[in-house]
Amino acid sequence: MKKRIYEFINKNPSFIKLIYGLIILNVITLILESYRELKVSFSDFFYYFELISVIIFSIEYLLRLWTSDLEKSYKGNSFKKRLKFGFSTLGLIDLLAILPFYLPLIFPFDLRILRILRLFRLLRIFKLGRYSKSLNTITCVLKSTKSELAITGFIAFILLVLSSTIMYYFENEVQPEKFASIGHSFWWAIATLTTVGYGDVFPITAMGKVMSGIIALIGIGFIALPTGIISSAFITRIQEQKKKKEICKCPNCGTKINK
């Protein structure tokens, strides 16, 4: 029975489609709830839809926890396997997807904390990672390029500190309210290095403008760096998947044959 349930929740296409559709509908209702008129008019519908969704997600989580000892990738006894699932990325996402509904029933929270808890409902969208091949591909790409991205992130931090410090010393005297400290200058540095340039904070001194232009040009080149790393790894991954699909086996001897 446990094996049948395990195969049903992991391989049954109808169940996967049900969870997939329910996750998408939950995200849509979360967006619709943000409209005050709709929230007032359809408050009962939103409540019961949330209740039904939580019941289904809760049953799914408990079944996954119960059958996780059948997962071959986990090692150890049944308790250790369930523990590994509980603390795995997908296990934690499943738990956080339902936890915000139960916590207010157990502990009294003020409205501000309740709003934050409701935001955790958005984590349900990450449950799609279990069923979506596209999201799995993106996850694999990010994992394979994490060292390169870490290096670019470190370089970005250095550039932000240097840019903020330079602009602070050039602009602090003439704009003490906008460039009050190096920390305050971080917002300008982020907006400039990412080439967004909101325009609420900008240099007015001659040297400040010159440095701002140089930093903006560095930002254009820098933003292209992690983009190139990810896109290159993504193309490589797609090509590998295509090659795997093109390999088939001979029905008589089992020899792998490339199409």
PDB file of C-alpha atoms in Angstrom:
ATOM      1  CA  MET A   1       0.000   0.000   0.000  1.00  0.00           C
ATOM      2  CA  LYS A   2       2.821   2.414   0.905  1.00  0.00           C
ATOM      3  CA  LYS A   3       4.578   1.681  -2.393  1.00  0.00           C
ATOM      4  CA  ARG A   4       1.370   2.334  -4.332  1.00  0.00           C
ATOM      5  CA  ILE A   5       0.872   5.662  -2.564  1.00  0.00           C
ATOM      6  CA  TYR A   6       4.528   6.566  -3.191  1.00  0.00           C
ATOM      7  CA  GLU A   7       4.172   5.874  -6.913  1.00  0.00           C
ATOM      8  CA  PHE A   8       0.814   7.658  -7.019  1.00  0.00           C
ATOM      9  CA  ILE A   9       2.048  10.957  -5.521  1.00  0.00           C
ATOM     10  CA  ASN A  10       5.298  10.910  -7.502  1.00  0.00           C
ATOM     11  CA  LYS A  11       4.370   9.400 -10.862  1.00  0.00           C
ATOM     12  CA  ASN A  12       0.599   9.568 -11.367  1.00  0.00           C
ATOM     13  CA  PRO A  13       0.016  12.238 -14.086  1.00  0.00           C
ATOM     14  CA  SER A  14      -3.517  13.077 -12.882  1.00  0.00           C
ATOM     15  CA  PHE A  15      -2.340  13.767  -9.313  1.00  0.00           C
ATOM     16  CA  ILE A  16       0.623  15.808 -10.562  1.00  0.00           C
ATOM     17  CA  LYS A  17      -1.702  17.903 -12.770  1.00  0.00           C
ATOM     18  CA  LEU A  18      -4.065  18.427  -9.811  1.00  0.00           C
ATOM     19  CA  ILE A  19      -1.272  19.741  -7.547  1.00  0.00           C
ATOM     20  CA  TYR A  20       0.222  21.759 -10.407  1.00  0.00           C
ATOM     21  CA  GLY A  21      -3.123  23.429 -11.155  1.00  0.00           C
ATOM     22  CA  LEU A  22      -3.856  24.005  -7.462  1.00  0.00           C
ATOM     23  CA  ILE A  23      -0.525  25.779  -6.962  1.00  0.00           C
ATOM     24  CA  ILE A  24      -1.189  28.104  -9.906  1.00  0.00           C
ATOM     25  CA  LEU A  25      -4.725  28.829  -8.665  1.00  0.00           C
ATOM     26  CA  ASN A  26      -3.337  29.624  -5.200  1.00  0.00           C
ATOM     27  CA  VAL A  27      -0.950  32.187  -6.668  1.00  0.00           C
ATOM     28  CA  ILE A  28      -3.813  33.739  -8.696  1.00  0.00           C
ATOM     29  CA  THR A  29      -6.084  33.978  -5.624  1.00  0.00           C
ATOM     30  CA  LEU A  30      -3.225  35.514  -3.625  1.00  0.00           C
ATOM     31  CA  ILE A  31      -2.970  38.239  -6.271  1.00  0.00           C
ATOM     32  CA  LEU A  32      -6.753  38.740  -6.418  1.00  0.00           C
ATOM     33  CA  GLU A  33      -6.944  39.015  -2.615  1.00  0.00           C
ATOM     34  CA  SER A  34      -4.723  42.083  -2.771  1.00  0.00           C
ATOM     35  CA  TYR A  35      -7.629  43.981  -4.392  1.00  0.00           C
ATOM     36  CA  ARG A  36      -9.731  45.333  -1.531  1.00  0.00           C
ATOM     37  CA  GLU A  37     -13.008  45.222  -3.484  1.00  0.00           C
ATOM     38  CA  LEU A  38     -12.540  41.560  -4.457  1.00  0.00           C
ATOM     39  CA  LYS A  39     -11.421  40.598  -0.962  1.00  0.00           C
ATOM     40  CA  VAL A  40     -14.577  42.100   0.568  1.00  0.00           C
ATOM     41  CA  SER A  41     -16.955  40.712  -2.084  1.00  0.00           C
ATOM     42  CA  PHE A  42     -15.497  37.195  -2.241  1.00  0.00           C
ATOM     43  CA  SER A  43     -14.107  36.807   1.277  1.00  0.00           C
ATOM     44  CA  ASP A  44     -15.972  33.518   1.870  1.00  0.00           C
ATOM     45  CA  PHE A  45     -14.771  32.057  -1.433  1.00  0.00           C
ATOM     46  CA  PHE A  46     -11.156  32.997  -0.697  1.00  0.00           C
ATOM     47  CA  TYR A  47     -11.362  31.513   2.806  1.00  0.00           C
ATOM     48  CA  TYR A  48     -12.859  28.170   1.735  1.00  0.00           C
ATOM     49  CA  PHE A  49     -10.547  27.882  -1.258  1.00  0.00           C
ATOM     50  CA  GLU A  50      -7.580  28.448   1.057  1.00  0.00           C
ATOM     51  CA  LEU A  51      -8.998  25.883   3.505  1.00  0.00           C
ATOM     52  CA  ILE A  52      -9.450  23.221   0.798  1.00  0.00           C
ATOM     53  CA  SER A  53      -5.993  23.948  -0.627  1.00  0.00           C
ATOM     54  CA  VAL A  54      -4.342  23.633   2.786  1.00  0.00           C
ATOM     55  CA  ILE A  55      -6.122  20.325   3.458  1.00  0.00           C
ATOM     56  CA  ILE A  56      -4.924  18.905   0.111  1.00  0.00           C
ATOM     57  CA  PHE A  57      -1.364  20.219   0.576  1.00  0.00           C
ATOM     58  CA  SER A  58      -1.313  18.914   4.165  1.00  0.00           C
ATOM     59  CA  ILE A  59      -2.387  15.422   3.085  1.00  0.00           C
ATOM     60  CA  GLU A  60       0.211  15.516   0.301  1.00  0.00           C
ATOM     61  CA  TYR A  61       2.947  16.555   2.757  1.00  0.00           C
ATOM     62  CA  LEU A  62       2.050  13.852   5.292  1.00  0.00           C
ATOM     63  CA  LEU A  63       1.955  11.188   2.559  1.00  0.00           C
ATOM     64  CA  ARG A  64       5.338  12.313   1.232  1.00  0.00           C
ATOM     65  CA  LEU A  65       6.765  12.246   4.762  1.00  0.00           C
ATOM     66  CA  TRP A  66       5.301   8.781   5.398  1.00  0.00           C
ATOM     67  CA  THR A  67       6.553   7.285   2.117  1.00  0.00           C
ATOM     68  CA  SER A  68       9.923   9.074   2.081  1.00  0.00           C
ATOM     69  CA  ASP A  69      11.603   5.952   3.541  1.00  0.00           C
ATOM     70  CA  LEU A  70      11.077   4.352   0.099  1.00  0.00           C
ATOM     71  CA  GLU A  71      13.251   7.009  -1.545  1.00  0.00           C
ATOM     72  CA  LYS A  72      16.376   5.237  -2.806  1.00  0.00           C
ATOM     73  CA  SER A  73      18.545   8.369  -2.763  1.00  0.00           C
ATOM     74  CA  TYR A  74      18.187   8.595   1.051  1.00  0.00           C
ATOM     75  CA  LYS A  75      20.384   6.367   3.222  1.00  0.00           C
ATOM     76  CA  GLY A  76      19.756   5.054   6.723  1.00  0.00           C
ATOM     77  CA  ASN A  77      16.722   3.694   8.567  1.00  0.00           C
ATOM     78  CA  SER A  78      13.133   4.885   8.089  1.00  0.00           C
ATOM     79  CA  PHE A  79      13.424   7.629  10.714  1.00  0.00           C
ATOM     80  CA  LYS A  80      16.629   9.056   9.187  1.00  0.00           C
ATOM     81  CA  LYS A  81      15.129   8.977   5.701  1.00  0.00           C
ATOM     82  CA  ARG A  82      12.038  10.865   6.877  1.00  0.00           C
ATOM     83  CA  LEU A  83      14.273  13.329   8.693  1.00  0.00           C
ATOM     84  CA  LYS A  84      16.280  13.890   5.517  1.00  0.00           C
ATOM     85  CA  PHE A  85      13.104  14.561   3.558  1.00  0.00           C
ATOM     86  CA  GLY A  86      11.813  16.907   6.259  1.00  0.00           C
ATOM     87  CA  PHE A  87      14.982  19.017   6.101  1.00  0.00           C
ATOM     88  CA  SER A  88      15.409  18.792   2.318  1.00  0.00           C
ATOM     89  CA  THR A  89      14.665  21.848   0.165  1.00  0.00           C
ATOM     90  CA  LEU A  90      11.431  20.410  -1.227  1.00  0.00           C
ATOM     91  CA  GLY A  91      10.390  19.116   2.202  1.00  0.00           C
ATOM     92  CA  LEU A  92      10.840  22.536   3.797  1.00  0.00           C
ATOM     93  CA  ILE A  93       8.966  24.223   0.928  1.00  0.00           C
ATOM     94  CA  ASP A  94       6.066  21.790   1.398  1.00  0.00           C
ATOM     95  CA  LEU A  95       6.015  22.536   5.134  1.00  0.00           C
ATOM     96  CA  LEU A  96       6.257  26.335   4.749  1.00  0.00           C
ATOM     97  CA  ALA A  97       3.449  26.212   2.176  1.00  0.00           C
ATOM     98  CA  ILE A  98       0.971  25.018   4.840  1.00  0.00           C
ATOM     99  CA  LEU A  99       2.490  26.320   8.088  1.00  0.00           C
ATOM    100  CA  PRO A 100       1.163  29.933   7.827  1.00  0.00           C
ATOM    101  CA  PHE A 101      -2.404  28.600   7.944  1.00  0.00           C
ATOM    102  CA  TYR A 102      -1.908  26.603  11.158  1.00  0.00           C
ATOM    103  CA  LEU A 103       0.318  28.946  13.167  1.00  0.00           C
ATOM    104  CA  PRO A 104      -2.373  31.634  13.858  1.00  0.00           C
ATOM    105  CA  LEU A 105      -4.661  28.866  15.121  1.00  0.00           C
ATOM    106  CA  ILE A 106      -2.040  27.828  17.702  1.00  0.00           C
ATOM    107  CA  PHE A 107      -0.328  31.118  18.601  1.00  0.00           C
ATOM    108  CA  PRO A 108      -1.868  34.604  18.771  1.00  0.00           C
ATOM    109  CA  PHE A 109      -0.156  37.038  16.366  1.00  0.00           C
ATOM    110  CA  ASP A 110      -0.677  40.707  15.694  1.00  0.00           C
ATOM    111  CA  LEU A 111      -1.785  41.846  12.235  1.00  0.00           C
ATOM    112  CA  ARG A 112       1.710  42.782  11.033  1.00  0.00           C
ATOM    113  CA  ILE A 113       3.087  39.283  11.677  1.00  0.00           C
ATOM    114  CA  LEU A 114      -0.021  37.748  10.111  1.00  0.00           C
ATOM    115  CA  ARG A 115       0.654  39.686   6.913  1.00  0.00           C
ATOM    116  CA  ILE A 116       4.218  38.353   6.832  1.00  0.00           C
ATOM    117  CA  LEU A 117       2.929  34.815   7.388  1.00  0.00           C
ATOM    118  CA  ARG A 118       0.520  35.223   4.496  1.00  0.00           C
ATOM    119  CA  LEU A 119       3.452  36.085   2.267  1.00  0.00           C
ATOM    120  CA  PHE A 120       4.774  32.565   2.884  1.00  0.00           C
ATOM    121  CA  ARG A 121       1.791  31.288   0.887  1.00  0.00           C
ATOM    122  CA  LEU A 122       3.687  32.501  -2.153  1.00  0.00           C
ATOM    123  CA  LEU A 123       6.250  29.754  -1.446  1.00  0.00           C
ATOM    124  CA  ARG A 124       3.726  27.314  -2.873  1.00  0.00           C
ATOM    125  CA  ILE A 125       4.886  28.381  -6.315  1.00  0.00           C
ATOM    126  CA  PHE A 126       8.248  26.731  -5.554  1.00  0.00           C
ATOM    127  CA  LYS A 127       6.435  23.410  -5.227  1.00  0.00           C
ATOM    128  CA  LEU A 128       6.269  23.521  -9.016  1.00  0.00           C
ATOM    129  CA  GLY A 129       9.991  22.715  -8.978  1.00  0.00           C
ATOM    130  CA  ARG A 130       9.105  19.108  -8.153  1.00  0.00           C
ATOM    131  CA  TYR A 131       7.019  18.746 -11.324  1.00  0.00           C
ATOM    132  CA  SER A 132       8.480  21.267 -13.789  1.00  0.00           C
ATOM    133  CA  LYS A 133      11.415  20.118 -15.922  1.00  0.00           C
ATOM    134  CA  SER A 134      12.156  23.747 -16.822  1.00  0.00           C
ATOM    135  CA  LEU A 135      12.576  24.775 -13.177  1.00  0.00           C
ATOM    136  CA  ASN A 136      14.725  21.703 -12.539  1.00  0.00           C
ATOM    137  CA  THR A 137      16.931  22.678 -15.485  1.00  0.00           C
ATOM    138  CA  ILE A 138      17.340  26.222 -14.124  1.00  0.00           C
ATOM    139  CA  THR A 139      18.192  24.822 -10.657  1.00  0.00           C
ATOM    140  CA  CYS A 140      20.843  22.522 -12.143  1.00  0.00           C
ATOM    141  CA  VAL A 141      22.315  25.409 -14.154  1.00  0.00           C
ATOM    142  CA  LEU A 142      22.561  27.607 -11.047  1.00  0.00           C
ATOM    143  CA  LYS A 143      24.171  24.772  -9.069  1.00  0.00           C
ATOM    144  CA  SER A 144      26.749  24.101 -11.797  1.00  0.00           C
ATOM    145  CA  THR A 145      27.709  27.799 -12.000  1.00  0.00           C
ATOM    146  CA  LYS A 146      27.546  28.641  -8.278  1.00  0.00           C
ATOM    147  CA  SER A 147      31.331  29.108  -7.941  1.00  0.00           C
ATOM    148  CA  GLU A 148      31.483  31.503 -10.916  1.00  0.00           C
ATOM    149  CA  LEU A 149      28.428  33.400  -9.667  1.00  0.00           C
ATOM    150  CA  ALA A 150      29.956  33.613  -6.185  1.00  0.00           C
ATOM    151  CA  ILE A 151      33.061  35.244  -7.680  1.00  0.00           C
ATOM    152  CA  THR A 152      30.980  37.784  -9.635  1.00  0.00           C
ATOM    153  CA  GLY A 153      28.928  38.460  -6.495  1.00  0.00           C
ATOM    154  CA  PHE A 154      32.102  39.157  -4.537  1.00  0.00           C
ATOM    155  CA  ILE A 155      33.354  41.487  -7.287  1.00  0.00           C
ATOM    156  CA  ALA A 156      29.966  43.232  -7.265  1.00  0.00           C
ATOM    157  CA  PHE A 157      30.238  43.824  -3.527  1.00  0.00           C
ATOM    158  CA  ILE A 158      33.729  45.324  -3.929  1.00  0.00           C
ATOM    159  CA  LEU A 159      32.501  47.602  -6.740  1.00  0.00           C
ATOM    160  CA  LEU A 160      29.553  48.720  -4.616  1.00  0.00           C
ATOM    161  CA  VAL A 161      31.794  49.585  -1.666  1.00  0.00           C
ATOM    162  CA  LEU A 162      34.294  51.455  -3.864  1.00  0.00           C
ATOM    163  CA  SER A 163      31.586  53.334  -5.769  1.00  0.00           C
ATOM    164  CA  SER A 164      29.732  54.300  -2.591  1.00  0.00           C
ATOM    165  CA  THR A 165      32.918  55.468  -0.869  1.00  0.00           C
ATOM    166  CA  ILE A 166      34.129  57.530  -3.848  1.00  0.00           C
ATOM    167  CA  MET A 167      30.754  59.192  -4.365  1.00  0.00           C
ATOM    168  CA  TYR A 168      30.392  59.906  -0.647  1.00  0.00           C
ATOM    169  CA  TYR A 169      33.629  61.904  -0.595  1.00  0.00           C
ATOM    170  CA  PHE A 170      32.743  63.803  -3.786  1.00  0.00           C
ATOM    171  CA  GLU A 171      29.103  64.601  -2.966  1.00  0.00           C
ATOM    172  CA  ASN A 172      28.773  64.691   0.827  1.00  0.00           C
ATOM    173  CA  GLU A 173      29.603  68.361   1.230  1.00  0.00           C
ATOM    174  CA  VAL A 174      27.166  69.610  -1.436  1.00  0.00           C
ATOM    175  CA  GLN A 175      24.419  66.993  -0.827  1.00  0.00           C
ATOM    176  CA  PRO A 176      24.657  65.994   2.852  1.00  0.00           C
ATOM    177  CA  GLU A 177      21.006  64.838   2.943  1.00  0.00           C
ATOM    178  CA  LYS A 178      21.372  62.403  -0.017  1.00  0.00           C
ATOM    179  CA  PHE A 179      24.967  61.270   0.504  1.00  0.00           C
ATOM    180  CA  ALA A 180      24.917  61.449   4.305  1.00  0.00           C
ATOM    181  CA  SER A 181      27.170  58.397   4.703  1.00  0.00           C
ATOM    182  CA  ILE A 182      28.765  55.602   2.706  1.00  0.00           C
ATOM    183  CA  GLY A 183      25.784  53.457   3.692  1.00  0.00           C
ATOM    184  CA  HIS A 184      23.367  56.035   2.241  1.00  0.00           C
ATOM    185  CA  SER A 185      25.449  56.082  -0.970  1.00  0.00           C
ATOM    186  CA  PHE A 186      24.847  52.340  -1.439  1.00  0.00           C
ATOM    187  CA  TRP A 187      21.412  52.998  -2.959  1.00  0.00           C
ATOM    188  CA  TRP A 188      22.924  55.276  -5.609  1.00  0.00           C
ATOM    189  CA  ALA A 189      25.701  52.724  -6.304  1.00  0.00           C
ATOM    190  CA  ILE A 190      23.232  49.851  -6.730  1.00  0.00           C
ATOM    191  CA  ALA A 191      20.984  51.886  -9.061  1.00  0.00           C
ATOM    192  CA  THR A 192      23.961  53.034 -11.132  1.00  0.00           C
ATOM    193  CA  LEU A 193      25.863  49.736 -11.354  1.00  0.00           C
ATOM    194  CA  THR A 194      22.708  47.917 -12.429  1.00  0.00           C
ATOM    195  CA  THR A 195      22.092  50.742 -14.944  1.00  0.00           C
ATOM    196  CA  VAL A 196      18.571  51.245 -13.557  1.00  0.00           C
ATOM    197  CA  GLY A 197      19.198  54.862 -12.559  1.00  0.00           C
ATOM    198  CA  TYR A 198      16.017  55.844 -10.703  1.00  0.00           C
ATOM    199  CA  GLY A 199      17.106  59.486 -10.641  1.00  0.00           C
ATOM    200  CA  ASP A 200      16.094  60.234  -7.047  1.00  0.00           C
ATOM    201  CA  VAL A 201      19.779  60.442  -6.042  1.00  0.00           C
ATOM    202  CA  PHE A 202      22.393  61.746  -8.498  1.00  0.00           C
ATOM    203  CA  PRO A 203      25.704  63.638  -8.368  1.00  0.00           C
ATOM    204  CA  ILE A 204      25.862  67.382  -9.065  1.00  0.00           C
ATOM    205  CA  THR A 205      29.589  68.078  -8.781  1.00  0.00           C
ATOM    206  CA  ALA A 206      31.849  67.883 -11.855  1.00  0.00           C
ATOM    207  CA  MET A 207      34.013  65.066 -10.464  1.00  0.00           C
ATOM    208  CA  GLY A 208      30.941  63.291  -9.179  1.00  0.00           C
ATOM    209  CA  LYS A 209      29.407  63.289 -12.669  1.00  0.00           C
ATOM    210  CA  VAL A 210      32.641  62.040 -14.249  1.00  0.00           C
ATOM    211  CA  MET A 211      32.937  59.188 -11.748  1.00  0.00           C
ATOM    212  CA  SER A 212      29.247  58.434 -12.118  1.00  0.00           C
ATOM    213  CA  GLY A 213      29.694  58.000 -15.873  1.00  0.00           C
ATOM    214  CA  ILE A 214      32.691  55.687 -15.392  1.00  0.00           C
ATOM    215  CA  ILE A 215      30.846  53.604 -12.780  1.00  0.00           C
ATOM    216  CA  ALA A 216      27.787  53.346 -15.057  1.00  0.00           C
ATOM    217  CA  LEU A 217      29.966  52.065 -17.941  1.00  0.00           C
ATOM    218  CA  ILE A 218      31.621  49.525 -15.599  1.00  0.00           C
ATOM    219  CA  GLY A 219      28.124  48.468 -14.523  1.00  0.00           C
ATOM    220  CA  ILE A 220      27.070  47.728 -18.116  1.00  0.00           C
ATOM    221  CA  GLY A 221      30.034  45.398 -18.570  1.00  0.00           C
ATOM    222  CA  PHE A 222      29.649  43.843 -15.159  1.00  0.00           C
ATOM    223  CA  ILE A 223      25.936  42.984 -15.538  1.00  0.00           C
ATOM    224  CA  ALA A 224      26.755  41.151 -18.781  1.00  0.00           C
ATOM    225  CA  LEU A 225      29.233  38.897 -16.926  1.00  0.00           C
ATOM    226  CA  PRO A 226      26.848  36.759 -14.783  1.00  0.00           C
ATOM    227  CA  THR A 227      24.296  36.827 -17.619  1.00  0.00           C
ATOM    228  CA  GLY A 228      26.881  35.304 -19.961  1.00  0.00           C
ATOM    229  CA  ILE A 229      27.858  32.652 -17.389  1.00  0.00           C
ATOM    230  CA  ILE A 230      24.250  31.558 -16.815  1.00  0.00           C
ATOM    231  CA  SER A 231      23.247  31.636 -20.504  1.00  0.00           C
ATOM    232  CA  SER A 232      26.338  29.619 -21.509  1.00  0.00           C
ATOM    233  CA  ALA A 233      25.641  26.981 -18.843  1.00  0.00           C
ATOM    234  CA  PHE A 234      21.947  26.932 -19.786  1.00  0.00           C
ATOM    235  CA  ILE A 235      22.729  26.283 -23.485  1.00  0.00           C
ATOM    236  CA  THR A 236      25.179  23.517 -22.510  1.00  0.00           C
ATOM    237  CA  ARG A 237      22.529  21.901 -20.303  1.00  0.00           C
ATOM    238  CA  ILE A 238      19.896  22.015 -23.057  1.00  0.00           C
ATOM    239  CA  GLN A 239      22.335  20.444 -25.537  1.00  0.00           C
ATOM    240  CA  GLU A 240      23.130  17.654 -23.037  1.00  0.00           C
ATOM    241  CA  GLN A 241      19.421  16.934 -22.583  1.00  0.00           C
ATOM    242  CA  LYS A 242      18.925  16.779 -26.362  1.00  0.00           C
ATOM    243  CA  LYS A 243      21.823  14.321 -26.689  1.00  0.00           C
ATOM    244  CA  LYS A 244      20.297  12.096 -23.993  1.00  0.00           C
ATOM    245  CA  LYS A 245      16.992  12.069 -25.878  1.00  0.00           C
ATOM    246  CA  GLU A 246      18.757  11.129 -29.109  1.00  0.00           C
ATOM    247  CA  ILE A 247      20.349   8.017 -27.533  1.00  0.00           C
ATOM    248  CA  CYS A 248      18.214   4.873 -27.832  1.00  0.00           C
ATOM    249  CA  LYS A 249      18.798   1.164 -27.175  1.00  0.00           C
ATOM    250  CA  CYS A 250      18.627  -1.739 -29.548  1.00  0.00           C
ATOM    251  CA  PRO A 251      15.548  -3.853 -28.632  1.00  0.00           C
ATOM    252  CA  ASN A 252      17.493  -7.095 -29.256  1.00  0.00           C
ATOM    253  CA  CYS A 253      20.887  -6.634 -27.572  1.00  0.00           C
ATOM    254  CA  GLY A 254      20.378  -3.442 -25.541  1.00  0.00           C
ATOM    255  CA  THR A 255      23.286  -1.633 -27.195  1.00  0.00           C
ATOM    256  CA  LYS A 256      23.050   2.179 -27.070  1.00  0.00           C
ATOM    257  CA  ILE A 257      22.579   3.713 -30.504  1.00  0.00           C
ATOM    258  CA  ASN A 258      22.902   7.427 -31.364  1.00  0.00           C
ATOM    259  CA  LYS A 259      20.227   8.711 -33.721  1.00  0.00           C
TER     260      LYS A 259
END
